[in-house]
Amino acid sequence: MKKIIFILCIITLQILTANSSTKTILFLGDSLTEGLGVSKNQAYPNLVQELAKKELNKNIKAINGGVSGSTTNDALSRLKWYLKRKPDIVFIALGANDGLRGLNLTQSQKNLEEIIDYAKKAKAKVLLAGMIIPPNYGPVYSKEFEKMYLEIKEKYNLKFMPFLLKNVAGVQSLNQADGIHPNAKGHKIMSKEVFKFLKEEL
Amino acid sequence: MLVVELVSKALKRSKSFSLIFILNFCLAIASLSYLQFFKGSIDTSLDAKAKSLLGADLVINSRFPISDEQKEQVKNLLPQIKSYDEGISTVSMVASSKRARLMELVQINKGFPYYGGLVFNDSSTYPKGQALPKENEVWVYQEVLDQLGLTLGSTLKIGSKNYTISKVIKEDSLKNISFSGFMPKVYLSPKGLERSELLKFGSTARYKLNYLFEQNFSNDKLEELEEQMETKLDRSLRVLSPNDGRDRLIAVLSFLTNFLSLVSLISFFLGLVGLIYLYSGFLKKHQQDITVLNDIGVSKKNLIMTYLLHLFVLISIATVLVFAFITASSQFIGPLVQKYIDFSFDFSLDYMFFVKSAVVLFALSLSIGLPLILPLVQRQKRKLSRVILSFTPFVVFLLVLSHFVTPARNIGFFFALSVLVIIALLFGIGSFILKRFDFSGHLDNLALSLALKNITRQKRTSLTLFSAILLCTAFFSLIPQVGSSLSNVLSKSVEERPRFFVVDAKEEQLSDISKQVEKLGAKLENTAPMIRARVLKINGKEQSQEGENARNSTVNLSYRSDLKPSEQILEGREFSGVYDSVDYSKPIEMSVEKRYAKRRGISLGDTVVFDVLGLELVAKVVNIRSVKWTEFTPNFFLILQEGAINDAPKTILATISTGEYDTTKMLLALTDKFPSLTVIDVKSLFESFATVVDDVAAITEKMSFYSIAIGLLMSFIIIQYQMNLQKNNILRLKMIGIKNKTIKNSFLLEFGLIALSASSIGIILGSVGSYFISSLLFESYWDFRADILVLYFLLIPILTILVVNFFTSKIIHQKENVLFGE
């Protein structure tokens, strides 16, 4: 009997601990985060939330702060809006549209740094996801783009996921007809990679 | 046999009538036939233009490299192929020693495009007359030179390789009339693109298979093929046919072709008025013959057949004459028009056009002949209901014809219906007024007294002339006013449209951007906030967020306190003011664009729930508004009341006006100073649009003059014929001793009064009509043209008086015995 009571206490304690430590993660991104062409439930932020429950038995609250076409330029105002919900973690997955539009990367870096400063001030843990620009943009621009993320990572000593579309980009079966946006299968793979990256923080 | 004999006698006995009738009808159908023929030519030319926009009969487009298996699958679905080409395009940072910009790299292959091509600054062309660029050479748009600060012969860097600019492109038939075509293009040979080493795993590019078929298919047939193929191919392959590009052109030109059709209808109506007038006059004149023939035993059936055949022969002669003239003139009209405007027209003749026209004219002679002939043969007064019933086939025929000559649904139908209603009303009200004010007394002024008596006693003649002149004037004032409103909006010069679109501006950047733009001599205009949201519910009904629906549910919201001049509330009311609920307990007022509302099934008073970046907000539709698409400024389907979502994260859209400033300097200054801004130069987009519209607007204007000329001739014929009918009257007046001057004045007053009153009402009706057509049907502003109104208001009465004066002088001085002889 004592044994059963002890086990029940442990389980109750676990549940209580799990519920009390519900973390809120803000995924601040663009169409890749918003899930353009798939439903919001199929987009990787929601899948990460499900994985946390399934794999870690943890309730986390994922806020999908992705907006199609968003560049680093307009994301700060969105961050300010979402900070009202006091996220514990801000997962920044921005910059793809800056690169695809061939924007000046010095400015993009400045914008990203502003976003990070603001999130840190709000006492949120900042995680950064990087992107790789398609090779057709040319080696010079591609290198500058890669360098931008590395410099930010160094400067803020951030936990960094080098490529958000790892194992998804360029694979026809994982992308929609536009060749840029992942389909539901692609988002599943992305969510696994992001979850692997986030796991420790949860 | 008897019928044929009677018809030939009728033709011989009334030569002058036959001539006037044939001339009148020739003019009526010439206008309709020529304008329809011309419209057909525009369609054919647009088809050709659409093919050169695509460059091929059919194109398969994919964002992934197309596998051999897919190519084989496509090939099996296609008709016999004459030529085949594989094209690739991608985007890349292209650099000079000064700066780098994102540009579109296009691989150009030998012999492609199959339709259209490139024209260079040195006037050489491709594919005819020019070999492909060498491996280390490129052909570029002028914008490439401007943006990179280069000149012809300079070197630019693509990938890690240098290329020499060997040609600068002046015109490119493959340049799309769309926003996707805004990036300056750099053309390379297949070896040149390979040399850049840009296309590898992970690269984004467009892969194209371009096909030219052995058989010359129409664009509609190619569209059918496109639709069939799309169902059979996997989704990564997109099929394009020339109609995809043509649709864009058609959207631009549909207003003009609709207007052109209305002009042709007007000319035809004017012709018909003359025709009915002349033929009923002829029958009336021969009423006695009909009675005599009937009395001596000619059956009613034969009599009806005689006059129907007579009408048919007259119509056929006119038709043959007009068709012969069209055939003869088409050979030289095409080159003449082409010389006049820069648009290649196809004036080749299609025999089906003649067949269709002949059937239409046969139906016309039957439907118009029977109601005119029957009452005279039956020799009894018919009930009004039977008269109306007998004209029904003619009315139906007119409505159907009007419906089919205008491309846009119902425009021709409603136009014809309103003209018929107006004529019916004119006769109804006119008869009532003339009956009521029957003038039987005497005035001191004998001429005026005679004129008034003539008007009131010959009610039918007066009303017919009145209606004919009224319709002429109404149409005269309507055509130029609608035309002017339409071309004002459509061909609004490039200078009045924005030169740049600014995307992704931050709210706090706006004043700096504005200052910078002003410093360079332009204005930052049409700033509009844009907020991303998802539609969750419409009237409580959950909106699906799965698959394609997910894309449809995502919307851009904006907010404003009032509507722009280019917007108009169709239903509902304006916003009540600034939103004042702190906790969103009150629904936000929302304005919805009419086409979006129709597509999503949203009506006035509906509630829509949005997810604005995680916040659920309820909005209530307070108005449905129309937006003039010809404005070319940022517009939104959904606009919310000011104050509700102002705090939400947003980006700002704006435009920069056109003006006398250095546009390259503006573009470079803005992108250097505000590196995160996207600035799109829309000059070429509007230029290609404006050129096509200007060309067709110019033709339309000339065609309206033709229609007006027909109207004038018609009035002339009617007045002249009417004067001929007055010969007996003049003789009678002369015999009772009335002075020539008084007789002449009485006719001048009679016709002058009719013409003046008809012109006044016609001008008003025409202006009202032009207002409705401009604002409702063509969505354009109404351009009130007082100069034109004054011109036409005076023109017809003056012309009438001149014609009447001429004929009265001629008749009045003839000897009595000559008049008797007539």
GROMACS .gro file of C-alpha atoms in nm, chain B residues 486-497 630-631 690 693-694 781:
model
   18
  688LEU     CA    1  -1.282   5.607  -7.108
  689SER     CA    2  -0.965   5.711  -7.282
  690ASN     CA    3  -0.898   5.966  -7.008
  691VAL     CA    4  -0.882   5.690  -6.754
  692LEU     CA    5  -0.726   5.418  -6.963
  693SER     CA    6  -0.471   5.614  -7.155
  694LYS     CA    7  -0.402   5.848  -6.866
  695SER     CA    8  -0.048   5.933  -6.957
  696VAL     CA    9   0.237   5.747  -6.801
  697GLU     CA   10   0.337   6.072  -6.627
  698GLU     CA   11   0.023   6.065  -6.412
  699ARG     CA   12   0.083   5.714  -6.286
  832THR     CA   13  -0.715   5.167  -6.345
  833GLU     CA   14  -0.573   5.379  -6.062
  892ALA     CA   15  -0.050   5.250  -7.207
  895VAL     CA   16  -0.452   5.113  -7.489
  896ASP     CA   17  -0.355   5.435  -7.665
  983TYR     CA   18  -1.503   5.882  -6.432
   0.00000   0.00000   0.00000
